[in-house]
């Protein structure tokens, strides 16, 4: 999330690397994140998640960078009947169906010009993997499953339906809505399907809603730190060539760090450069 929204990596800190941001009151306040840019441009940003908003210190990160409107477990519990809220439960979180239903409600009210306020803090929508939403199960309750193809098919259908809702809700506006779909971490599955070995270590990034570039595929080498400047470039919020943090816009002419040095060399630079670590 930090890489794709700030163009910067989170560097390891020995044995503390797994929990080093859990209790921070603020996160990288000296750097510019996508949330800061959105706020400056006058956009309302909301974080919708099927779990606790402070998981992993995420809420501190987003609150520091001007994203404070959110809907996590307490907010969604108040929005839905008790039976529906319970049926959506998988372990400690709620299914994608509820997350997207909540996002639809928020987007509907925003499109109508109604402000949504909350005293909680948060960031970007996140969709978990490896379970089926209620609409795909025989029991009518969210379930964990190892049937990955079924999960993927369900996720695609749910997200596509959500995108179609956004498009319809803003059909009267002059500018087509822009949507960015990003996987928030690498694959959890220890053994990739036979069709996927070539995609090991890859993240998904899809930019949707620009009629002039519809269907374009960019296969230039990059990494998650290049997503933030790519978004600034794609939204025409910065003149090219666009750079932000350590990232470079993938469509622009200057090479990304991965393109110039290779991913292995970039990993060594980031982990082994003490001066760079101190600067970040």
Short mmCIF file of C-alpha atoms in Angstrom, two decimals:
data_model
loop_
_atom_site.label_atom_id
_atom_site.label_comp_id
_atom_site.label_asym_id
_atom_site.label_seq_id
_atom_site.Cartn_x
_atom_site.Cartn_y
_atom_site.Cartn_z
CA UNK A 1 0.00 0.00 0.00
CA UNK A 2 2.81 2.40 0.85
CA UNK A 3 4.68 1.56 -2.34
CA UNK A 4 1.67 2.07 -4.60
CA UNK A 5 0.52 5.28 -2.89
CA UNK A 6 3.81 6.98 -2.06
CA UNK A 7 6.39 5.53 -4.45
CA UNK A 8 8.40 4.36 -1.44
CA UNK A 9 9.13 0.99 0.18
CA UNK A 10 8.83 0.15 3.86
CA UNK A 11 12.31 -0.90 4.90
CA UNK A 12 12.98 -3.85 7.25
CA UNK A 13 14.01 -3.17 10.84
CA UNK A 14 15.39 -6.47 12.08
CA UNK A 15 13.12 -8.48 14.37
CA UNK A 16 10.64 -5.58 14.53
CA UNK A 17 9.74 -5.70 10.84
CA UNK A 18 6.34 -7.37 11.32
CA UNK A 19 4.92 -4.95 13.88
CA UNK A 20 6.91 -1.76 13.57
CA UNK A 21 3.92 0.41 12.55
CA UNK A 22 1.20 -1.05 14.79
CA UNK A 23 1.30 1.71 17.41
CA UNK A 24 2.62 4.72 15.50
CA UNK A 25 0.57 7.93 15.97
CA UNK A 26 1.64 9.08 12.49
CA UNK A 27 3.27 7.47 9.47
CA UNK A 28 5.87 9.06 7.16
CA UNK A 29 4.50 12.58 7.73
CA UNK A 30 7.33 14.13 5.72
CA UNK A 31 6.38 12.34 2.48
CA UNK A 32 3.59 12.99 -0.02
CA UNK A 33 1.04 10.18 -0.45
CA UNK A 34 -1.80 9.79 -2.93
CA UNK A 35 -4.21 10.79 -0.14
CA UNK A 36 -2.47 14.15 0.18
CA UNK A 37 -2.79 14.75 -3.55
CA UNK A 38 -6.47 13.73 -3.56
CA UNK A 39 -7.20 16.08 -0.66
CA UNK A 40 -5.44 18.95 -2.41
CA UNK A 41 -7.51 18.25 -5.54
CA UNK A 42 -10.72 18.42 -3.51
CA UNK A 43 -11.68 14.73 -3.61
CA UNK A 44 -13.51 12.90 -0.83
CA UNK A 45 -11.67 9.67 0.05
CA UNK A 46 -13.25 6.76 1.91
CA UNK A 47 -11.80 3.53 3.25
CA UNK A 48 -14.10 0.49 3.27
CA UNK A 49 -12.80 -2.77 4.73
CA UNK A 50 -14.34 -5.96 6.05
CA UNK A 51 -12.16 -5.92 9.17
CA UNK A 52 -10.66 -3.57 11.74
CA UNK A 53 -9.33 -0.33 10.28
CA UNK A 54 -6.26 -0.23 12.51
CA UNK A 55 -5.00 -3.67 11.41
CA UNK A 56 -1.28 -3.43 10.69
CA UNK A 57 -1.24 0.28 11.51
CA UNK A 58 -3.09 1.09 8.28
CA UNK A 59 -5.38 3.68 9.88
CA UNK A 60 -2.39 5.70 11.12
CA UNK A 61 -0.92 5.70 7.64
CA UNK A 62 -4.07 6.98 5.98
CA UNK A 63 -5.03 9.42 8.73
CA UNK A 64 -1.59 11.01 8.46
CA UNK A 65 -2.20 11.56 4.76
CA UNK A 66 -5.66 13.16 4.91
CA UNK A 67 -7.93 10.12 4.47
CA UNK A 68 -10.17 10.02 7.56
CA UNK A 69 -13.57 8.76 6.36
CA UNK A 70 -13.98 5.04 6.86
CA UNK A 71 -16.30 2.08 7.29
CA UNK A 72 -14.96 -0.94 9.15
CA UNK A 73 -16.61 -3.55 11.36
CA UNK A 74 -18.40 -1.21 13.84
CA UNK A 75 -19.77 1.04 11.13
CA UNK A 76 -21.02 -1.84 8.99
CA UNK A 77 -22.54 -3.60 11.97
CA UNK A 78 -24.69 -0.52 12.45
CA UNK A 79 -25.65 -0.46 8.77
CA UNK A 80 -26.99 -4.01 8.38
CA UNK A 81 -29.46 -6.30 10.18
CA UNK A 82 -27.78 -8.53 12.78
CA UNK A 83 -28.53 -11.75 10.85
CA UNK A 84 -27.02 -10.36 7.63
CA UNK A 85 -23.93 -9.07 9.45
CA UNK A 86 -23.41 -12.49 11.07
CA UNK A 87 -23.96 -14.39 7.80
CA UNK A 88 -21.18 -12.36 6.18
CA UNK A 89 -18.62 -13.39 8.82
CA UNK A 90 -15.51 -15.36 7.85
CA UNK A 91 -13.06 -15.74 10.75
CA UNK A 92 -12.69 -12.16 12.07
CA UNK A 93 -13.74 -10.25 8.95
CA UNK A 94 -16.74 -9.85 6.63
CA UNK A 95 -17.10 -11.02 3.03
CA UNK A 96 -16.55 -9.01 -0.14
CA UNK A 97 -20.27 -8.88 -0.80
CA UNK A 98 -20.76 -6.73 2.32
CA UNK A 99 -17.66 -4.63 1.61
CA UNK A 100 -18.84 -3.84 -1.92
CA UNK A 101 -22.44 -3.28 -0.79
CA UNK A 102 -21.12 -0.75 1.73
CA UNK A 103 -18.94 0.91 -0.91
CA UNK A 104 -21.98 1.13 -3.21
CA UNK A 105 -23.99 2.89 -0.50
CA UNK A 106 -21.19 5.37 0.16
CA UNK A 107 -20.64 6.03 -3.53
CA UNK A 108 -24.37 6.48 -4.11
CA UNK A 109 -24.57 9.15 -1.41
CA UNK A 110 -21.43 10.87 -2.64
CA UNK A 111 -22.75 10.90 -6.21
CA UNK A 112 -25.92 12.52 -4.90
CA UNK A 113 -23.85 15.18 -3.18
CA UNK A 114 -24.51 13.97 0.36
CA UNK A 115 -21.53 14.11 2.72
CA UNK A 116 -20.69 11.03 4.78
CA UNK A 117 -18.96 11.70 8.07
CA UNK A 118 -17.30 9.45 10.61
CA UNK A 119 -15.10 9.89 13.64
CA UNK A 120 -13.00 6.88 12.67
CA UNK A 121 -9.98 6.91 10.39
CA UNK A 122 -8.93 4.79 7.44
CA UNK A 123 -7.59 4.39 3.87
CA UNK A 124 -8.33 2.40 0.73
CA UNK A 125 -10.75 -0.40 -0.03
CA UNK A 126 -9.19 -3.83 0.31
CA UNK A 127 -10.60 -7.18 -0.83
CA UNK A 128 -9.42 -10.38 0.83
CA UNK A 129 -8.96 -13.70 -0.98
CA UNK A 130 -9.66 -17.40 -0.43
CA UNK A 131 -13.32 -17.34 0.60
CA UNK A 132 -16.73 -17.18 -1.00
CA UNK A 133 -19.25 -14.42 -0.37
CA UNK A 134 -22.78 -15.43 0.67
CA UNK A 135 -24.23 -15.15 -2.83
CA UNK A 136 -21.96 -17.99 -4.02
CA UNK A 137 -22.62 -20.53 -1.22
CA UNK A 138 -25.42 -23.05 -0.73
CA UNK A 139 -25.69 -22.19 2.97
CA UNK A 140 -26.24 -18.48 2.41
CA UNK A 141 -23.27 -17.78 4.70
CA UNK A 142 -19.75 -16.72 3.75
CA UNK A 143 -17.38 -19.69 3.67
CA UNK A 144 -13.67 -20.48 3.40
CA UNK A 145 -12.83 -22.63 0.39
CA UNK A 146 -9.87 -24.13 -1.44
CA UNK A 147 -11.72 -23.89 -4.75
CA UNK A 148 -9.59 -21.02 -6.08
CA UNK A 149 -11.11 -20.92 -9.60
CA UNK A 150 -14.56 -20.53 -8.02
CA UNK A 151 -13.28 -17.77 -5.73
CA UNK A 152 -11.68 -15.91 -8.63
CA UNK A 153 -14.82 -16.20 -10.77
CA UNK A 154 -16.91 -14.86 -7.89
CA UNK A 155 -14.53 -11.98 -7.21
CA UNK A 156 -14.47 -10.97 -10.88
CA UNK A 157 -18.27 -10.97 -11.04
CA UNK A 158 -18.62 -8.95 -7.82
CA UNK A 159 -16.02 -6.35 -8.78
CA UNK A 160 -17.41 -6.02 -12.32
CA UNK A 161 -20.90 -5.48 -10.89
CA UNK A 162 -19.47 -2.84 -8.56
CA UNK A 163 -17.74 -1.04 -11.44
CA UNK A 164 -20.92 -1.09 -13.48
CA UNK A 165 -22.76 0.45 -10.52
CA UNK A 166 -20.22 3.27 -10.25
CA UNK A 167 -20.44 3.93 -13.97
CA UNK A 168 -24.25 4.05 -13.92
CA UNK A 169 -24.35 6.25 -10.81
CA UNK A 170 -22.12 8.84 -12.50
CA UNK A 171 -23.53 8.56 -16.01
CA UNK A 172 -24.76 12.17 -15.96
CA UNK A 173 -21.33 13.59 -15.19
CA UNK A 174 -19.05 14.98 -17.89
CA UNK A 175 -16.00 12.90 -16.99
CA UNK A 176 -16.06 9.11 -16.94
CA UNK A 177 -15.16 7.76 -13.49
CA UNK A 178 -11.62 6.45 -13.08
CA UNK A 179 -11.03 3.22 -11.15
CA UNK A 180 -7.73 1.64 -10.12
CA UNK A 181 -7.68 -2.07 -9.28
CA UNK A 182 -4.55 -3.17 -7.40
CA UNK A 183 -3.72 -6.39 -5.58
CA UNK A 184 -2.54 -5.35 -2.11
CA UNK A 185 0.09 -8.09 -1.67
CA UNK A 186 1.61 -11.11 -3.39
CA UNK A 187 -0.13 -14.45 -3.80
CA UNK A 188 -0.78 -16.41 -0.59
CA UNK A 189 -1.03 -19.74 -2.44
CA UNK A 190 2.23 -21.71 -1.83
CA UNK A 191 1.86 -23.73 -5.06
CA UNK A 192 0.81 -21.73 -8.10
CA UNK A 193 -1.44 -23.35 -10.71
CA UNK A 194 0.33 -24.84 -13.74
CA UNK A 195 -0.76 -21.92 -15.93
CA UNK A 196 0.78 -19.33 -13.59
CA UNK A 197 4.55 -19.95 -13.05
CA UNK A 198 5.45 -17.00 -15.28
CA UNK A 199 3.46 -14.69 -13.02
CA UNK A 200 5.18 -15.58 -9.72
CA UNK A 201 6.01 -12.38 -7.83
CA UNK A 202 3.68 -10.23 -9.94
CA UNK A 203 0.96 -7.88 -8.72
CA UNK A 204 -2.15 -6.89 -10.63
CA UNK A 205 -2.59 -3.23 -11.63
CA UNK A 206 -5.53 -2.24 -13.84
CA UNK A 207 -6.41 1.37 -14.69
CA UNK A 208 -10.01 1.65 -15.87
CA UNK A 209 -12.04 4.52 -17.28
CA UNK A 210 -9.82 6.35 -19.79
CA UNK A 211 -11.59 6.09 -23.20
CA UNK A 212 -8.50 7.28 -25.06
CA UNK A 213 -6.40 4.35 -23.78
CA UNK A 214 -9.05 1.63 -23.63
CA UNK A 215 -7.57 -1.87 -23.88
CA UNK A 216 -3.95 -0.68 -23.78
CA UNK A 217 -1.47 -3.10 -22.17
CA UNK A 218 1.87 -1.77 -20.91
CA UNK A 219 4.48 -4.47 -20.33
CA UNK A 220 7.39 -2.20 -19.40
CA UNK A 221 9.19 -3.55 -16.28
CA UNK A 222 8.34 -1.75 -13.06
CA UNK A 223 7.43 -2.35 -9.44
CA UNK A 224 4.81 -1.21 -6.95
CA UNK A 225 6.75 1.99 -6.21
CA UNK A 226 6.00 3.03 -9.81
CA UNK A 227 2.21 2.89 -9.34
CA UNK A 228 1.89 6.28 -7.60
CA UNK A 229 3.67 8.34 -10.30
CA UNK A 230 1.87 6.29 -12.97
CA UNK A 231 -1.47 7.35 -11.45
CA UNK A 232 -0.41 11.02 -11.38
CA UNK A 233 0.55 10.71 -15.04
CA UNK A 234 -2.64 8.84 -16.05
CA UNK A 235 -4.86 11.36 -14.26
CA UNK A 236 -2.96 14.25 -15.90
CA UNK A 237 -2.19 15.71 -12.48
CA UNK A 238 1.51 16.13 -13.24
CA UNK A 239 3.44 16.94 -16.40
CA UNK A 240 5.68 14.21 -17.77
CA UNK A 241 8.11 12.73 -17.22
CA UNK A 242 6.55 12.01 -13.82
CA UNK A 243 8.48 10.84 -10.77
CA UNK A 244 7.42 10.43 -7.13
CA UNK A 245 9.46 9.00 -4.28
CA UNK A 246 11.65 6.31 -5.85
CA UNK A 247 9.03 5.57 -8.50
CA UNK A 248 8.74 6.59 -12.15
CA UNK A 249 5.63 6.67 -14.31
CA UNK A 250 5.61 3.50 -16.38
CA UNK A 251 4.14 5.14 -19.54
CA UNK A 252 6.72 7.97 -19.43
CA UNK A 253 10.06 7.90 -21.21
CA UNK A 254 12.62 7.70 -18.33
CA UNK A 255 13.34 4.11 -17.27
CA UNK A 256 12.00 2.76 -13.98
CA UNK A 257 14.58 1.51 -11.47
CA UNK A 258 13.63 -2.10 -12.25
CA UNK A 259 13.95 -1.46 -15.97
CA UNK A 260 17.38 0.14 -15.52
CA UNK A 261 18.94 -2.15 -12.92
CA UNK A 262 16.77 -5.28 -12.63
CA UNK A 263 14.62 -6.27 -9.66
CA UNK A 264 17.41 -8.18 -7.85
CA UNK A 265 19.76 -5.19 -7.91
CA UNK A 266 17.00 -2.81 -6.79
CA UNK A 267 16.19 -5.10 -3.84
CA UNK A 268 19.85 -5.01 -2.78
CA UNK A 269 19.97 -1.23 -3.06
CA UNK A 270 16.85 -0.73 -0.96
CA UNK A 271 17.80 -3.18 1.79
CA UNK A 272 21.53 -2.48 1.89
CA UNK A 273 21.83 1.30 1.49
CA UNK A 274 22.07 2.80 5.00
CA UNK A 275 21.87 6.40 3.77
CA UNK A 276 18.78 5.65 1.73
CA UNK A 277 17.21 3.88 4.69
CA UNK A 278 17.83 6.88 6.93
CA UNK A 279 16.37 9.25 4.33
CA UNK A 280 13.17 7.18 3.98
#
